[in-house]
Amino acid sequence: QVRLVESGGGLVQAGDSLRLSCAASGRTASESPMGWFRQAPGKERRFVAATTWSGTSTFYADSVKGRFTISRDNAKNTVYLQMNSLKPEDTAVYYCAADPEGDYTYAGDWHYWGQGTQVTVSS
Protein backbone atom coordinates (compact mmCIF):
# COMPACT_ATOMS: atom_id res chain seq x y z
CA GLN A 1 0.00 0.00 0.00
CA VAL A 2 1.08 3.56 -0.70
CA ARG A 3 -0.43 6.59 1.06
CA LEU A 4 -0.21 9.98 -0.61
CA VAL A 5 -0.88 13.36 0.99
CA GLU A 6 -0.85 16.53 -1.11
CA SER A 7 -0.34 20.06 0.15
CA GLY A 8 0.46 23.52 -1.15
CA GLY A 9 -2.67 24.47 -3.04
CA GLY A 10 -4.33 27.84 -2.70
CA LEU A 11 -5.76 30.92 -4.35
CA VAL A 12 -3.36 32.94 -6.49
CA GLN A 13 -3.49 35.50 -9.26
CA ALA A 14 -2.62 34.86 -12.89
CA GLY A 15 1.14 34.93 -13.36
CA ASP A 16 1.89 33.80 -9.82
CA SER A 17 3.64 30.60 -8.77
CA LEU A 18 2.79 27.74 -6.44
CA ARG A 19 4.61 24.62 -5.36
CA LEU A 20 2.62 21.51 -4.59
CA SER A 21 4.03 18.73 -2.47
CA CYS A 22 3.04 15.10 -2.20
CA ALA A 23 4.32 13.10 0.76
CA ALA A 24 4.32 9.37 0.10
CA SER A 25 4.50 6.53 2.58
CA GLY A 26 4.45 2.82 2.12
CA ARG A 27 6.66 -0.04 1.11
CA THR A 28 7.22 0.94 -2.52
CA ALA A 29 6.82 4.72 -2.31
CA SER A 30 10.43 5.53 -3.18
CA GLU A 31 10.57 2.96 -5.99
CA SER A 32 7.49 4.05 -7.88
CA PRO A 33 7.05 6.49 -10.71
CA MET A 34 4.99 9.42 -9.47
CA GLY A 35 2.61 11.71 -11.25
CA TRP A 36 0.31 14.70 -11.00
CA PHE A 37 -3.15 14.95 -12.48
CA ARG A 38 -5.78 17.65 -12.25
CA GLN A 39 -9.53 17.77 -12.47
CA ALA A 40 -11.59 20.86 -13.13
CA PRO A 41 -15.32 20.95 -12.25
CA GLY A 42 -17.34 18.91 -14.71
CA LYS A 43 -14.25 17.59 -16.49
CA GLU A 44 -12.32 14.35 -16.45
CA ARG A 45 -9.10 13.91 -14.54
CA ARG A 46 -6.21 14.86 -16.81
CA PHE A 47 -2.51 14.17 -16.85
CA VAL A 48 -0.20 17.00 -15.84
CA ALA A 49 3.26 15.55 -15.23
CA ALA A 50 5.11 12.41 -14.21
CA THR A 51 8.58 11.34 -13.17
CA THR A 52 10.33 8.00 -13.03
CA TRP A 53 11.43 6.60 -9.67
CA SER A 54 14.93 7.99 -10.13
CA GLY A 55 13.67 11.40 -11.22
CA THR A 56 15.93 11.39 -14.27
CA SER A 57 13.04 11.23 -16.74
CA THR A 58 10.06 13.56 -16.66
CA PHE A 59 6.96 13.91 -18.78
CA TYR A 60 4.54 16.79 -19.19
CA ALA A 61 1.22 17.61 -20.73
CA ASP A 62 1.61 20.07 -23.58
CA SER A 63 -0.51 22.60 -21.71
CA VAL A 64 2.04 22.91 -18.89
CA LYS A 65 5.37 22.40 -20.67
CA GLY A 66 7.77 25.22 -19.90
CA ARG A 67 5.70 26.39 -16.92
CA PHE A 68 5.50 23.40 -14.57
CA THR A 69 8.34 21.28 -13.22
CA ILE A 70 8.01 17.94 -11.47
CA SER A 71 10.75 16.76 -9.14
CA ARG A 72 11.20 14.30 -6.31
CA ASP A 73 13.27 13.85 -3.20
CA ASN A 74 13.41 10.14 -2.49
CA ALA A 75 15.15 10.71 0.82
CA LYS A 76 12.00 12.51 1.93
CA ASN A 77 9.60 10.34 -0.09
CA THR A 78 8.18 13.54 -1.54
CA VAL A 79 7.34 14.65 -5.06
CA TYR A 80 6.87 18.29 -5.99
CA LEU A 81 5.12 20.22 -8.71
CA GLN A 82 6.50 23.71 -9.21
CA MET A 83 3.93 25.75 -11.12
CA ASN A 84 4.97 29.06 -12.63
CA SER A 85 3.14 31.59 -14.78
CA LEU A 86 -0.17 30.23 -13.62
CA LYS A 87 -3.25 30.84 -15.74
CA PRO A 88 -6.96 30.80 -14.85
CA GLU A 89 -7.30 27.60 -16.90
CA ASP A 90 -4.92 25.88 -14.46
CA THR A 91 -7.68 26.07 -11.84
CA ALA A 92 -8.47 22.53 -10.69
CA VAL A 93 -8.07 20.01 -7.93
CA TYR A 94 -4.56 18.58 -8.26
CA TYR A 95 -4.00 14.93 -7.41
CA CYS A 96 -0.80 13.05 -6.75
CA ALA A 97 -0.58 9.49 -8.05
CA ALA A 98 1.77 6.53 -7.66
CA ASP A 99 2.49 3.11 -9.14
CA PRO A 100 1.39 3.32 -12.73
CA GLU A 101 0.76 0.17 -14.72
CA GLY A 102 1.25 1.35 -18.27
CA ASP A 103 0.40 4.66 -19.89
CA TYR A 104 1.56 7.47 -17.60
CA THR A 105 -0.97 9.84 -19.13
CA TYR A 106 -3.98 7.62 -18.42
CA ALA A 107 -5.49 8.12 -14.96
CA GLY A 108 -6.92 4.60 -14.94
CA ASP A 109 -3.43 3.10 -15.03
CA TRP A 110 -2.35 4.58 -11.69
CA HIS A 111 -3.01 2.50 -8.57
CA TYR A 112 -2.73 5.01 -5.72
CA TRP A 113 -4.12 8.51 -5.32
CA GLY A 114 -4.00 11.33 -2.82
CA GLN A 115 -7.03 13.26 -1.65
CA GLY A 116 -6.26 16.27 -3.85
CA THR A 117 -5.45 19.91 -3.24
CA GLN A 118 -7.36 22.84 -4.74
CA VAL A 119 -5.55 25.35 -6.93
CA THR A 120 -7.51 28.44 -7.95
CA VAL A 121 -6.04 31.04 -10.28
CA SER A 122 -7.90 34.32 -10.58
CA SER A 123 -7.59 36.57 -13.63
Coordinates of N, CA and C in Angstrom, one line a residue:
Q1 N 0.8 -1.2 0.0 CA 0.0 0.0 0.0 C 0.9 1.2 0.0
V2 N 0.4 2.3 -0.7 CA 1.1 3.6 -0.7 C 0.1 4.6 -0.3
R3 N 0.4 5.5 0.6 CA -0.4 6.6 1.1 C 0.2 7.9 0.6
L4 N -0.7 8.7 0.0 CA -0.2 10.0 -0.6 C -1.0 11.1 0.0
V5 N -0.3 12.2 0.4 CA -0.9 13.4 1.0 C -0.4 14.6 0.3
E6 N -1.2 15.3 -0.4 CA -0.8 16.5 -1.1 C -1.0 17.8 -0.2
S7 N -0.2 18.8 -0.5 CA -0.3 20.1 0.1 C 0.2 21.1 -0.8
G8 N -0.1 22.4 -0.4 CA 0.5 23.5 -1.2 C -0.5 24.3 -2.1
G9 N -1.7 23.8 -2.2 CA -2.7 24.5 -3.0 C -3.1 25.8 -2.4
G10 N -3.8 26.6 -3.2 CA -4.3 27.8 -2.7 C -4.9 28.7 -3.8
L11 N -5.2 29.9 -3.4 CA -5.8 30.9 -4.3 C -4.7 31.9 -4.7
V12 N -4.4 32.0 -6.0 CA -3.4 32.9 -6.5 C -3.9 33.7 -7.7
Q13 N -3.1 34.7 -8.1 CA -3.5 35.5 -9.3 C -2.7 35.0 -10.5
A14 N -3.3 35.3 -11.6 CA -2.6 34.9 -12.9 C -1.2 35.4 -12.9
G15 N -0.3 34.6 -13.3 CA 1.1 34.9 -13.4 C 1.9 34.5 -12.1
D16 N 1.2 34.2 -11.1 CA 1.9 33.8 -9.8 C 2.4 32.4 -9.9
S17 N 3.1 32.0 -8.9 CA 3.6 30.6 -8.8 C 3.1 29.9 -7.5
L18 N 3.1 28.6 -7.6 CA 2.8 27.7 -6.4 C 3.7 26.5 -6.5
R19 N 3.9 25.9 -5.4 CA 4.6 24.6 -5.4 C 3.8 23.6 -4.6
L20 N 3.4 22.6 -5.2 CA 2.6 21.5 -4.6 C 3.6 20.4 -4.1
S21 N 3.2 19.8 -3.0 CA 4.0 18.7 -2.5 C 3.1 17.5 -2.3
C22 N 3.8 16.4 -2.4 CA 3.0 15.1 -2.2 C 3.9 14.2 -1.4
A23 N 3.6 14.0 -0.1 CA 4.3 13.1 0.8 C 3.8 11.7 0.6
A24 N 4.7 10.8 0.3 CA 4.3 9.4 0.1 C 4.8 8.5 1.2
S25 N 4.1 7.5 1.6 CA 4.5 6.5 2.6 C 4.0 5.2 2.1
G26 N 4.8 4.2 2.5 CA 4.4 2.8 2.1 C 5.7 2.1 1.6
R27 N 5.5 0.8 1.4 CA 6.7 0.0 1.1 C 7.4 0.3 -0.2
T28 N 6.6 0.7 -1.2 CA 7.2 0.9 -2.5 C 7.2 2.4 -2.9
A29 N 7.0 3.3 -2.0 CA 6.8 4.7 -2.3 C 8.0 5.3 -3.0
S30 N 9.2 4.9 -2.6 CA 10.4 5.5 -3.2 C 10.8 4.8 -4.4
E31 N 10.2 3.7 -4.8 CA 10.6 3.0 -6.0 C 9.6 3.1 -7.1
S32 N 8.6 3.9 -6.9 CA 7.5 4.0 -7.9 C 7.6 5.3 -8.7
P33 N 7.3 5.2 -10.0 CA 7.1 6.5 -10.7 C 5.9 7.3 -10.0
M34 N 6.0 8.6 -10.1 CA 5.0 9.4 -9.5 C 4.4 10.4 -10.5
G35 N 3.2 10.8 -10.3 CA 2.6 11.7 -11.2 C 1.7 12.7 -10.6
W36 N 1.3 13.7 -11.4 CA 0.3 14.7 -11.0 C -0.8 14.7 -12.1
F37 N -2.0 14.8 -11.6 CA -3.1 15.0 -12.5 C -4.0 16.1 -11.9
R38 N -4.9 16.6 -12.7 CA -5.8 17.7 -12.3 C -7.2 17.4 -12.8
Q39 N -8.1 17.9 -12.1 CA -9.5 17.8 -12.5 C -10.3 19.1 -12.2
A40 N -10.8 19.7 -13.2 CA -11.6 20.9 -13.1 C -13.0 20.4 -13.0
P41 N -13.9 21.3 -12.4 CA -15.3 21.0 -12.3 C -16.0 20.5 -13.6
G42 N -16.6 19.4 -13.5 CA -17.3 18.9 -14.7 C -16.5 18.3 -15.8
K43 N -15.2 18.1 -15.5 CA -14.2 17.6 -16.5 C -13.6 16.3 -16.0
E44 N -13.0 15.6 -16.9 CA -12.3 14.3 -16.4 C -11.0 14.7 -15.9
R45 N -10.4 13.7 -15.1 CA -9.1 13.9 -14.5 C -8.1 13.8 -15.7
R46 N -7.2 14.8 -15.7 CA -6.2 14.9 -16.8 C -4.8 14.9 -16.3
F47 N -3.9 14.3 -17.1 CA -2.5 14.2 -16.9 C -1.9 15.5 -16.9
V48 N -1.0 15.8 -15.9 CA -0.2 17.0 -15.8 C 1.3 16.7 -16.0
A49 N 1.8 15.8 -15.2 CA 3.3 15.5 -15.2 C 3.5 14.2 -14.5
A50 N 4.7 13.6 -14.9 CA 5.1 12.4 -14.2 C 6.6 12.3 -14.2
T51 N 7.1 11.5 -13.3 CA 8.6 11.3 -13.2 C 8.8 9.9 -12.8
T52 N 9.9 9.4 -13.4 CA 10.3 8.0 -13.0 C 10.8 7.9 -11.6
W53 N 11.1 6.7 -11.1 CA 11.4 6.6 -9.7 C 12.7 7.3 -9.4
S54 N 13.6 7.3 -10.4 CA 14.9 8.0 -10.1 C 14.8 9.5 -10.3
G55 N 13.8 10.0 -11.0 CA 13.7 11.4 -11.2 C 14.4 11.9 -12.4
T56 N 15.1 11.0 -13.1 CA 15.9 11.4 -14.3 C 15.1 11.6 -15.5
S57 N 13.9 11.0 -15.6 CA 13.0 11.2 -16.7 C 11.7 11.9 -16.3
T58 N 11.3 12.9 -17.0 CA 10.1 13.6 -16.7 C 9.2 13.7 -17.9
F59 N 7.9 13.8 -17.7 CA 7.0 13.9 -18.8 C 5.9 15.0 -18.4
Y60 N 5.5 15.7 -19.4 CA 4.5 16.8 -19.2 C 3.4 16.8 -20.2
A61 N 2.3 17.3 -19.8 CA 1.2 17.6 -20.7 C 1.6 18.8 -21.5
D62 N 1.2 18.9 -22.8 CA 1.6 20.1 -23.6 C 1.2 21.4 -23.0
S63 N 0.1 21.4 -22.3 CA -0.5 22.6 -21.7 C 0.3 23.2 -20.6
V64 N 1.2 22.4 -20.0 CA 2.0 22.9 -18.9 C 3.5 22.9 -19.2
K65 N 3.9 22.4 -20.3 CA 5.4 22.4 -20.7 C 6.0 23.8 -20.6
G66 N 7.1 23.9 -20.0 CA 7.8 25.2 -19.9 C 7.3 26.0 -18.7
R67 N 6.2 25.6 -18.1 CA 5.7 26.4 -16.9 C 5.8 25.6 -15.6
F68 N 5.5 24.3 -15.7 CA 5.5 23.4 -14.6 C 6.7 22.5 -14.6
T69 N 7.2 22.2 -13.4 CA 8.3 21.3 -13.2 C 8.0 20.3 -12.1
I70 N 8.2 19.0 -12.5 CA 8.0 17.9 -11.5 C 9.4 17.5 -11.0
S71 N 9.5 17.2 -9.7 CA 10.7 16.8 -9.1 C 10.4 15.9 -7.9
R72 N 11.4 15.2 -7.5 CA 11.2 14.3 -6.3 C 12.4 14.3 -5.5
D73 N 12.2 14.0 -4.2 CA 13.3 13.8 -3.2 C 13.0 12.5 -2.5
N74 N 13.7 11.5 -3.0 CA 13.4 10.1 -2.5 C 13.8 10.0 -1.0
A75 N 14.8 10.8 -0.6 CA 15.2 10.7 0.8 C 14.0 11.1 1.7
K76 N 13.2 12.0 1.2 CA 12.0 12.5 1.9 C 10.7 11.9 1.5
N77 N 10.8 11.0 0.5 CA 9.6 10.3 -0.1 C 8.6 11.4 -0.5
T78 N 9.1 12.4 -1.2 CA 8.2 13.5 -1.5 C 8.4 13.9 -3.0
V79 N 7.3 14.2 -3.7 CA 7.3 14.6 -5.1 C 6.7 16.0 -5.1
Y80 N 7.3 16.9 -5.9 CA 6.9 18.3 -6.0 C 6.4 18.6 -7.4
L81 N 5.5 19.6 -7.4 CA 5.1 20.2 -8.7 C 5.3 21.7 -8.6
Q82 N 6.3 22.3 -9.2 CA 6.5 23.7 -9.2 C 5.7 24.3 -10.4
M83 N 4.8 25.2 -10.1 CA 3.9 25.7 -11.1 C 4.2 27.2 -11.2
N84 N 4.7 27.6 -12.4 CA 5.0 29.1 -12.6 C 4.0 29.6 -13.7
S85 N 4.0 30.9 -13.8 CA 3.1 31.6 -14.8 C 1.7 31.0 -14.8
L86 N 1.1 30.9 -13.7 CA -0.2 30.2 -13.6 C -1.2 31.0 -14.4
K87 N -2.2 30.3 -15.0 CA -3.2 30.8 -15.7 C -4.6 30.4 -15.1
P88 N -5.6 31.2 -15.4 CA -7.0 30.8 -14.9 C -7.4 29.4 -15.3
E89 N -6.9 28.9 -16.5 CA -7.3 27.6 -16.9 C -6.5 26.5 -16.2
D90 N -5.6 26.9 -15.3 CA -4.9 25.9 -14.5 C -5.7 25.6 -13.2
T91 N -6.8 26.3 -13.0 CA -7.7 26.1 -11.8 C -8.3 24.7 -11.9
A92 N -8.0 23.9 -10.8 CA -8.5 22.5 -10.7 C -8.1 22.0 -9.3
V93 N -8.6 20.8 -9.0 CA -8.1 20.0 -7.9 C -6.9 19.2 -8.5
Y94 N -5.8 19.3 -7.8 CA -4.6 18.6 -8.3 C -4.4 17.3 -7.4
Y95 N -4.2 16.2 -8.1 CA -4.0 14.9 -7.4 C -2.6 14.4 -7.7
C96 N -2.0 13.8 -6.6 CA -0.8 13.0 -6.7 C -1.1 11.6 -7.0
A97 N -0.3 10.9 -7.8 CA -0.6 9.5 -8.0 C 0.7 8.7 -8.0
A98 N 0.6 7.4 -7.7 CA 1.8 6.5 -7.7 C 1.5 5.2 -8.3
D99 N 2.5 4.5 -8.7 CA 2.5 3.1 -9.1 C 1.6 3.0 -10.4
P100 N 2.1 3.5 -11.5 CA 1.4 3.3 -12.7 C 1.6 1.9 -13.3
E101 N 0.7 1.5 -14.1 CA 0.8 0.2 -14.7 C 1.2 0.2 -16.2
G102 N 0.9 1.3 -16.9 CA 1.2 1.3 -18.3 C 1.4 2.8 -18.8
D103 N 0.4 3.3 -19.3 CA 0.4 4.7 -19.9 C 0.4 5.7 -18.8
Y104 N 1.5 6.5 -18.7 CA 1.6 7.5 -17.6 C 0.5 8.5 -17.7
T105 N 0.0 8.8 -18.9 CA -1.0 9.8 -19.1 C -2.4 9.4 -18.9
Y106 N -2.6 8.1 -18.6 CA -4.0 7.6 -18.4 C -4.2 7.4 -16.9
A107 N -5.2 8.2 -16.4 CA -5.5 8.1 -15.0 C -5.8 6.7 -14.5
G108 N -6.5 5.9 -15.3 CA -6.9 4.6 -14.9 C -5.8 3.6 -14.7
D109 N -4.6 4.0 -15.2 CA -3.4 3.1 -15.0 C -2.6 3.3 -13.7
W110 N -3.1 4.3 -12.9 CA -2.3 4.6 -11.7 C -3.1 3.9 -10.5
H111 N -2.4 3.3 -9.6 CA -3.0 2.5 -8.6 C -3.3 3.3 -7.3
Y112 N -2.5 4.3 -7.0 CA -2.7 5.0 -5.7 C -2.9 6.5 -6.0
W113 N -3.8 7.1 -5.2 CA -4.1 8.5 -5.3 C -4.2 9.2 -4.0
G114 N -3.8 10.5 -4.0 CA -4.0 11.3 -2.8 C -5.4 11.9 -2.8
Q115 N -5.7 12.7 -1.8 CA -7.0 13.3 -1.6 C -7.2 14.5 -2.5
G116 N -6.2 15.1 -3.0 CA -6.3 16.3 -3.8 C -6.1 17.6 -3.1
T117 N -5.6 18.6 -3.8 CA -5.5 19.9 -3.2 C -5.9 20.9 -4.3
Q118 N -6.7 21.9 -3.8 CA -7.4 22.8 -4.7 C -6.4 23.9 -5.1
V119 N -6.3 24.2 -6.4 CA -5.6 25.4 -6.9 C -6.5 26.2 -7.7
T120 N -6.6 27.5 -7.3 CA -7.5 28.4 -8.0 C -6.7 29.6 -8.4
V121 N -6.8 29.9 -9.7 CA -6.0 31.0 -10.3 C -7.0 32.1 -10.8
S122 N -7.0 33.2 -10.2 CA -7.9 34.3 -10.6 C -7.3 35.2 -11.7
S123 N -8.1 35.7 -12.5 CA -7.6 36.6 -13.6 C -7.4 38.0 -13.2

